Short mmCIF file of C-alpha atoms in Angstrom, two decimals:
data_model
loop_
_atom_site.label_atom_id
_atom_site.label_comp_id
_atom_site.label_asym_id
_atom_site.label_seq_id
_atom_site.Cartn_x
_atom_site.Cartn_y
_atom_site.Cartn_z
CA MET A 22 0.14 0.26 -0.21
CA SER A 23 1.15 3.59 -0.81
CA GLU A 24 1.75 5.60 1.93
CA GLU A 25 -0.62 8.96 1.56
CA LEU A 26 1.27 12.07 1.13
CA PRO A 27 -1.40 15.02 0.85
CA GLU A 28 -0.25 18.20 -0.84
CA VAL A 29 3.25 17.21 -0.78
CA LEU A 30 6.01 19.36 -2.70
CA HIS A 31 8.08 18.04 -5.42
CA HIS A 32 10.80 15.91 -4.36
CA LYS A 33 13.58 18.13 -5.68
CA ARG A 34 12.13 21.55 -4.19
CA SER A 35 13.98 22.74 -1.36
CA ARG A 36 12.38 23.65 2.45
CA GLY A 37 12.31 26.84 1.66
CA HIS A 38 11.34 29.53 4.80
CA ALA A 39 8.52 27.21 6.35
CA GLY A 40 8.79 25.34 9.29
CA THR A 41 10.76 25.20 12.40
CA ALA A 42 14.72 24.15 12.38
CA ARG A 43 15.55 21.05 13.85
CA SER A 44 18.97 20.16 15.01
CA TYR A 45 20.96 17.59 17.48
CA ARG A 46 21.91 18.70 20.43
CA ALA A 47 25.66 17.58 19.34
CA GLN A 48 27.62 16.98 16.28
CA VAL A 49 26.83 13.31 14.75
CA SER A 50 29.94 11.12 15.31
CA ALA A 51 28.93 7.69 14.61
CA ILE A 52 25.65 5.75 13.23
CA ASP A 53 25.22 2.29 13.57
CA PHE A 54 23.10 -0.21 11.37
CA GLY A 55 23.99 -3.20 12.85
CA THR A 56 22.51 -6.65 10.72
CA GLY A 57 20.33 -4.14 9.09
CA GLY A 58 16.72 -4.13 8.77
CA GLN A 59 16.39 -2.23 12.17
CA LYS A 60 16.55 1.67 13.41
CA PRO A 61 20.25 2.83 13.38
CA SER A 62 21.72 3.85 16.58
CA VAL A 63 22.94 7.26 16.52
CA THR A 64 25.71 8.57 18.63
CA LEU A 65 26.38 11.98 19.49
CA ALA A 66 29.98 14.19 20.47
CA ASP A 67 28.53 14.46 23.62
CA GLY A 68 28.32 10.70 24.20
CA HIS A 69 24.39 10.80 24.27
CA THR A 70 23.20 7.71 21.96
CA GLY A 71 19.85 7.16 20.76
CA GLN A 72 17.68 7.21 17.51
CA GLY A 73 18.03 9.34 14.96
CA SER A 74 15.27 11.91 13.50
CA CYS A 75 14.76 13.91 10.34
CA LEU A 76 16.10 17.07 10.76
CA GLY A 77 14.73 18.97 7.63
CA CYS A 78 17.28 19.64 5.94
CA HIS A 79 17.26 22.62 3.90
CA ASP A 80 19.17 21.17 0.96
CA THR A 81 17.80 17.66 1.21
CA PRO A 82 21.31 15.40 0.80
CA CYS A 83 18.89 12.58 0.92
CA MET A 84 17.06 13.79 -2.33
CA GLU A 85 19.13 16.24 -4.09
CA LYS A 86 23.18 15.90 -5.15
CA SER A 87 25.43 18.82 -5.18
CA PRO A 88 26.71 19.30 -9.03
CA LEU A 89 30.18 19.13 -6.91
CA GLU A 90 29.52 15.55 -6.91
CA SER A 91 29.79 15.00 -10.37
CA VAL A 92 33.22 16.78 -10.57
CA VAL A 93 35.51 14.63 -12.32
CA ALA A 94 39.63 14.87 -13.72
CA SER A 95 40.04 18.47 -15.30
CA ALA A 96 40.64 16.79 -18.65
CA LEU A 97 37.72 15.63 -18.81
CA GLU A 98 35.36 18.85 -17.43
CA SER A 99 34.26 18.94 -21.62
CA PHE A 100 32.47 15.65 -21.03
CA PRO A 101 28.96 16.61 -21.25
CA GLY A 102 27.40 15.67 -17.96
CA ASP A 103 23.43 14.53 -17.37
CA PRO A 104 22.52 17.46 -15.11
CA SER A 105 20.12 15.28 -13.11
CA ASN A 106 20.66 15.95 -9.41
CA ALA A 107 18.38 13.89 -8.26
CA VAL A 108 19.05 10.92 -5.61
CA CYS A 109 16.08 8.41 -5.75
CA PRO A 110 15.45 6.70 -9.01
CA THR A 111 11.65 6.45 -8.61
CA GLU A 112 11.62 10.21 -6.67
CA ALA A 113 9.90 8.47 -3.64
CA LEU A 114 11.07 10.81 -1.42
CA ALA A 115 9.28 14.22 -0.53
CA TRP A 116 8.34 16.64 1.89
CA ASP A 117 5.33 16.32 4.32
CA GLN A 118 2.43 18.86 4.27
CA ALA A 119 4.14 20.98 6.75
CA ARG A 120 7.73 21.01 4.98
CA ARG A 121 9.35 20.00 8.23
CA VAL A 122 10.42 16.60 7.59
CA ILE A 123 10.78 14.06 4.85
CA ARG A 124 8.06 10.73 3.83
CA VAL A 125 8.32 8.03 1.63
CA ASP A 126 5.88 6.75 -1.01
CA THR A 127 6.28 3.34 -0.11
CA ALA A 128 4.84 2.26 -3.36
CA ALA A 129 7.69 4.04 -5.24
CA CYS A 130 9.97 2.89 -2.97
CA ILE A 131 12.37 0.27 -4.58
CA GLY A 132 14.37 -0.33 -1.34
CA CYS A 133 17.88 0.29 -3.17
CA GLY A 134 19.53 2.58 0.01
CA LEU A 135 20.82 5.48 -1.90
CA CYS A 136 18.92 7.87 0.68
CA VAL A 137 19.80 5.44 3.56
CA ALA A 138 23.76 5.93 2.57
CA ARG A 139 23.29 9.62 2.01
CA CYS A 140 21.44 10.91 5.65
CA PRO A 141 24.07 12.19 7.77
CA TYR A 142 22.10 11.78 10.83
CA GLY A 143 21.15 8.25 11.00
CA ALA A 144 17.33 9.22 10.15
CA ILE A 145 16.40 7.03 7.50
CA TYR A 146 16.85 3.13 7.15
CA LEU A 147 15.32 -0.26 5.72
CA GLU A 148 12.73 -1.14 7.69
CA GLY A 149 12.57 -5.10 7.59
CA ALA A 150 15.57 -4.54 4.70
CA GLU A 151 12.72 -3.76 2.20
CA LYS A 152 11.63 0.04 2.32
CA ALA A 153 13.02 2.89 3.12
CA ALA A 154 11.75 4.70 6.58
CA ILE A 155 12.09 8.04 7.74
CA LEU A 156 12.60 8.54 11.57
CA THR A 157 10.75 11.78 12.69
CA ASP A 158 10.11 10.98 16.43
CA ASP A 159 12.49 12.01 19.17
CA PRO A 160 12.62 9.39 21.72
CA ASN A 161 16.05 9.77 23.70
CA ALA A 162 15.85 13.79 23.35
CA MET A 163 18.59 13.79 20.62
CA VAL A 164 16.65 16.91 19.08
CA THR A 165 16.36 20.68 19.61
CA LEU A 166 13.99 23.01 17.68
CA THR A 167 14.86 26.61 16.94
CA GLU A 168 13.43 29.43 14.81
CA THR A 169 16.00 30.30 11.86
CA LYS A 170 16.12 31.20 8.10
CA PRO A 171 17.02 28.75 5.90
CA SER A 172 21.31 28.94 5.30
CA ALA A 173 24.15 26.67 3.67
CA GLU A 174 24.73 23.59 5.37
CA VAL A 175 27.76 21.58 6.40
CA HIS A 176 26.63 18.34 7.48
CA PRO A 177 29.06 16.11 9.59
CA THR A 178 30.93 12.64 8.01
CA PRO A 179 29.93 10.42 10.64
CA LEU A 180 31.68 6.93 11.35
CA ARG A 181 29.31 4.25 9.62
CA LYS A 182 29.12 0.71 11.06
CA GLY A 183 27.11 -2.19 10.44
CA ARG A 184 25.34 -3.15 6.82
CA LEU A 185 21.93 -2.31 5.53
CA GLY A 186 20.72 -5.46 4.73
CA GLU A 187 21.98 -9.23 3.99
CA SER A 188 22.86 -10.11 0.43
CA ARG A 189 19.45 -12.11 -0.08
CA ALA A 190 17.41 -9.16 1.24
CA ILE A 191 14.66 -8.43 -1.06
CA PRO A 192 15.33 -5.19 -2.76
CA LEU A 193 19.05 -6.89 -3.70
CA THR A 194 17.27 -9.76 -5.17
CA LYS A 195 14.62 -7.61 -7.06
CA LEU A 196 17.21 -5.63 -8.21
CA PRO A 197 17.16 -7.00 -11.97
CA SER A 198 13.00 -6.17 -12.50
CA SER A 199 13.54 -2.49 -10.51
CA ILE A 200 16.35 -1.53 -12.42
CA GLY A 201 14.69 -2.98 -15.42
CA ALA A 202 11.19 -0.65 -15.16
CA LEU A 203 13.40 2.36 -14.78
CA PRO A 204 13.76 4.58 -18.24
CA ASP A 205 17.32 4.86 -19.56
CA ALA A 206 18.34 7.96 -17.93
CA ALA A 207 16.98 7.06 -15.22
CA ALA A 208 19.36 3.84 -14.35
CA ALA A 209 22.56 5.41 -16.04
CA ALA A 210 21.89 8.12 -13.01
CA PHE A 211 21.40 5.59 -10.39
CA ILE A 212 24.76 3.77 -11.36
CA ARG A 213 26.26 7.33 -11.11
CA ASN A 214 24.90 7.36 -7.74
CA VAL A 215 25.52 4.51 -6.23
CA LEU A 216 29.49 5.24 -7.47
CA HIS A 217 29.40 8.08 -5.69
CA GLU A 218 28.14 6.85 -2.13
CA LEU A 219 31.68 4.20 -3.42
CA GLY A 220 33.73 7.55 -3.55
CA VAL A 221 34.18 7.45 -7.34
CA ARG A 222 33.83 10.84 -8.76
CA CYS A 223 31.74 9.65 -11.77
CA ARG A 224 29.53 11.90 -14.67
CA THR A 225 27.12 10.09 -16.98
CA ARG A 226 26.44 11.43 -20.37
CA ARG A 227 23.79 13.80 -20.80
CA ARG A 228 20.91 11.66 -23.03
CA GLY A 229 20.41 13.16 -26.44
CA ASP A 230 24.22 14.50 -26.74
CA THR A 231 25.43 13.26 -30.52
CA ASN A 232 28.91 14.65 -29.85
CA VAL A 233 30.02 11.44 -27.63
CA ARG A 234 28.77 7.99 -27.22
CA ILE A 235 30.72 7.10 -24.19
CA ASP A 236 27.84 6.21 -21.16
CA ALA A 237 30.17 7.51 -18.10
CA VAL A 238 33.77 8.92 -17.41
CA ALA A 239 35.13 8.45 -13.77
CA THR A 240 38.33 9.59 -11.36
CA PHE A 241 39.60 7.34 -8.82
CA ASP A 242 41.46 8.10 -5.92
CA ASP A 243 44.66 6.46 -7.34
CA GLY A 244 44.93 8.56 -10.38
CA LEU A 245 42.96 6.07 -13.09
CA ILE A 246 40.54 7.25 -15.39
CA GLY A 247 37.52 5.36 -16.20
CA VAL A 248 35.65 5.04 -19.12
CA LEU A 249 32.30 2.80 -18.70
CA GLU A 250 29.50 1.41 -20.87
CA ILE A 251 26.71 0.79 -19.36
CA GLU A 252 25.20 -2.05 -20.63
CA LEU A 253 21.66 -3.27 -18.59
CA THR A 254 20.07 -5.43 -21.09
CA GLY A 255 21.00 -8.50 -22.71
CA ALA A 256 23.10 -6.81 -25.48
CA VAL A 257 26.40 -7.14 -22.75
CA LEU A 258 28.85 -8.25 -25.68
CA GLU A 259 28.80 -4.73 -27.34
CA SER A 260 29.87 -3.61 -24.24
CA PRO A 261 33.79 -4.29 -24.20
CA ARG A 262 33.81 -3.64 -28.08
CA ALA A 263 32.50 -0.27 -27.32
CA LEU A 264 35.06 0.19 -24.72
CA LEU A 265 37.99 -0.01 -27.74
CA GLU A 266 35.97 2.94 -29.26
CA ASP A 267 35.79 4.78 -25.66
CA ILE A 268 39.76 4.15 -25.02
CA ALA A 269 40.61 5.56 -28.78
CA ILE A 270 38.41 8.38 -27.72
CA LEU A 271 39.86 9.68 -24.22
CA HIS A 272 43.11 8.62 -26.00
CA THR A 273 43.01 11.19 -28.74
CA ARG A 274 40.19 13.75 -27.96
CA TYR A 275 40.86 14.05 -23.98
CA ALA A 276 44.70 13.11 -24.63
CA MET A 277 44.27 10.54 -21.75
CA PRO A 278 47.71 8.09 -21.62
CA ILE A 279 47.01 4.65 -22.20
CA ALA A 280 48.43 3.61 -18.72
CA VAL A 281 45.48 5.76 -16.67
CA ILE A 282 42.61 4.85 -18.65
CA CYS A 283 40.40 1.70 -17.06
CA PRO A 284 37.90 0.54 -19.25
CA ILE A 285 34.75 -0.73 -17.21
CA SER A 286 31.67 -2.46 -18.21
CA VAL A 287 28.36 -1.97 -16.05
CA VAL A 288 26.04 -4.88 -16.38
CA LEU A 289 23.17 -6.13 -14.63
CA ALA A 290 24.17 -9.73 -14.52
CA LEU A 291 27.79 -11.46 -15.45
CA PRO A 292 27.22 -13.21 -19.10
CA ASN A 293 27.17 -16.66 -19.44
CA GLY A 294 30.77 -18.52 -19.26
CA ARG A 295 30.77 -19.30 -22.86
CA SER A 296 30.05 -16.22 -23.79
CA GLU A 297 32.51 -14.06 -26.74
CA TYR A 298 32.30 -11.48 -23.79
CA TYR A 299 35.22 -12.74 -21.82
CA GLN A 300 37.37 -13.24 -24.80
CA VAL A 301 36.80 -9.69 -26.32
CA ILE A 302 38.15 -8.65 -23.18
CA GLU A 303 41.08 -11.30 -23.20
CA ASP A 304 42.19 -9.58 -27.14
CA ILE A 305 42.25 -6.16 -25.39
CA LYS A 306 44.14 -6.93 -22.49
CA ARG A 307 46.69 -9.55 -24.77
CA VAL A 308 46.85 -6.83 -27.76
CA LEU A 309 46.64 -3.09 -26.31
CA GLY A 310 48.13 -4.10 -22.65
CA ILE A 311 44.72 -2.63 -20.68
CA GLU A 312 42.78 -4.66 -18.24
CA CYS A 313 38.87 -4.30 -18.56
CA ARG A 314 37.06 -4.38 -15.64
CA THR A 315 33.33 -5.70 -14.76
CA PHE A 316 30.88 -3.95 -12.41
CA THR A 317 27.32 -5.86 -12.04
CA VAL A 318 24.70 -3.45 -10.45
CA GLY A 319 24.17 -6.34 -7.68
CA ALA A 320 27.76 -5.94 -6.64
CA LEU A 321 28.05 -2.29 -6.49
CA VAL A 322 24.70 -1.71 -4.47
CA LEU A 323 25.97 -4.46 -2.04
CA LEU A 324 29.22 -2.49 -1.84
CA MET A 325 27.06 -0.02 -0.99
CA TRP A 326 24.52 -1.83 1.59
CA ASN A 327 27.97 -2.55 3.50
CA LEU A 328 29.12 0.81 3.72
CA SER A 329 32.11 0.25 1.92
CA ARG A 330 34.34 2.28 -1.22
CA ILE A 331 36.29 1.74 -4.25
CA PRO A 332 39.31 3.47 -3.67
CA GLY A 333 41.36 2.61 -7.17
CA LEU A 334 41.44 -0.43 -9.49
CA ARG A 335 45.29 -0.65 -9.97
CA THR A 336 45.23 -3.99 -8.20
CA ASP A 337 43.35 -6.96 -9.91
CA LEU A 338 39.73 -5.98 -8.33
CA PHE A 339 36.95 -6.75 -10.71
CA VAL A 340 38.96 -8.14 -13.44
CA THR A 341 37.30 -11.42 -15.27
CA SER A 342 39.26 -14.00 -17.40
CA ALA A 343 38.52 -16.43 -19.91
CA GLY A 344 35.29 -18.17 -19.62
CA GLY A 345 34.19 -16.04 -16.41
CA ALA A 346 34.35 -13.79 -13.32
CA ASP A 347 34.14 -13.90 -9.64
CA LEU A 348 33.44 -10.64 -8.22
CA LEU A 349 32.96 -11.87 -4.78
CA PRO A 350 36.70 -11.80 -3.62
CA SER A 351 36.59 -8.04 -4.88
CA LEU A 352 33.78 -7.18 -2.39
CA GLN A 353 35.49 -9.46 0.28
CA THR A 354 38.62 -6.94 -0.32
CA LEU A 355 36.60 -3.56 -0.12
CA ALA A 356 34.57 -4.56 2.67
CA SER A 357 36.28 -5.51 5.70
CA ASN A 358 32.81 -6.44 7.59
CA PHE A 359 31.69 -8.21 4.53
CA ARG A 360 29.45 -10.86 5.20
CA TYR A 361 28.40 -13.36 2.38
CA ASP A 362 24.51 -14.47 2.20
CA GLY A 363 24.27 -15.88 -1.02
CA GLU A 364 24.29 -13.84 -4.42
CA PRO A 365 21.57 -11.07 -4.53
CA TYR A 366 20.34 -12.62 -7.82
CA PRO A 367 21.65 -15.47 -10.51
CA ALA A 368 24.73 -14.06 -12.34
CA SER A 369 25.34 -10.99 -10.10
CA LEU A 370 28.57 -11.62 -8.56
CA ARG A 371 29.79 -14.89 -10.35
CA THR A 372 29.71 -16.37 -13.86
CA ALA A 373 26.56 -18.96 -13.92
CA LYS A 374 27.67 -22.24 -14.66
#
């Protein structure tokens, strides 16, 4: 059933001057999600611990992204980026009638966890590891109220512990159908948004731009420049072939040294081991000396659920070999607290036999 959202504003709108400002009695120092599915525990700098609560942030980081999040290497600044700043792929979050706190349309929510990962106050969680839920009450006297005008907000960067849910949680098992139902632009923006939460500076191509066909570019902390082909349909064989053209474009048009280019295929599921996909990747490595990587949507979202990051790809993370791929070791390397409960959906982490 969908939660009633009477007279809400558009999900991207700021709060404006309405309502009373809410803040915690001290800075947030930690958010602990435990094993996921239950209300997280918030610890403040003064040692107070309890349930978080929606503060009604004027810049709504749970709903709206800053353009600074899509800043990539200076040499790629001319890459035509998607101007969308929406966080939620289905626009399931909105202000309540009084514009004081955020509410969730549970019928629209796919439980991806993006809003949970972005809230700096521990006020959002995946209830039962299924749907986003906003905490608005204050049972532990964590919140203070003040009358104030909107201003630029500097949010805390608390230590995050635990995970949002198990790898076989319903939203993860349903990712193929959830992502498949999104328009192409929204699906690409979803991949971008997840990569942002994993610490990867990424920019997806503005749809309709005919000057470049590369789906996305990215900058990693280790200095590598990612060029991404996002193929979420069954035509995954086209992805590594397109990467060959992308490498040439980055090298010639953007003057990128071959040594720093990291080609990445983003797919919904790993191709069958007999697919030519892996042979084309082997050929690129043999001829050009470039190691292609493969991200599945399931692997990326699972990393986000485990509150992890992708600092770089100069090691053997997310590589494939002739006849298949196994992404599980990469996840175990990147997420120190990772617990494997089984693949979210078939071929999301390991090539199907």
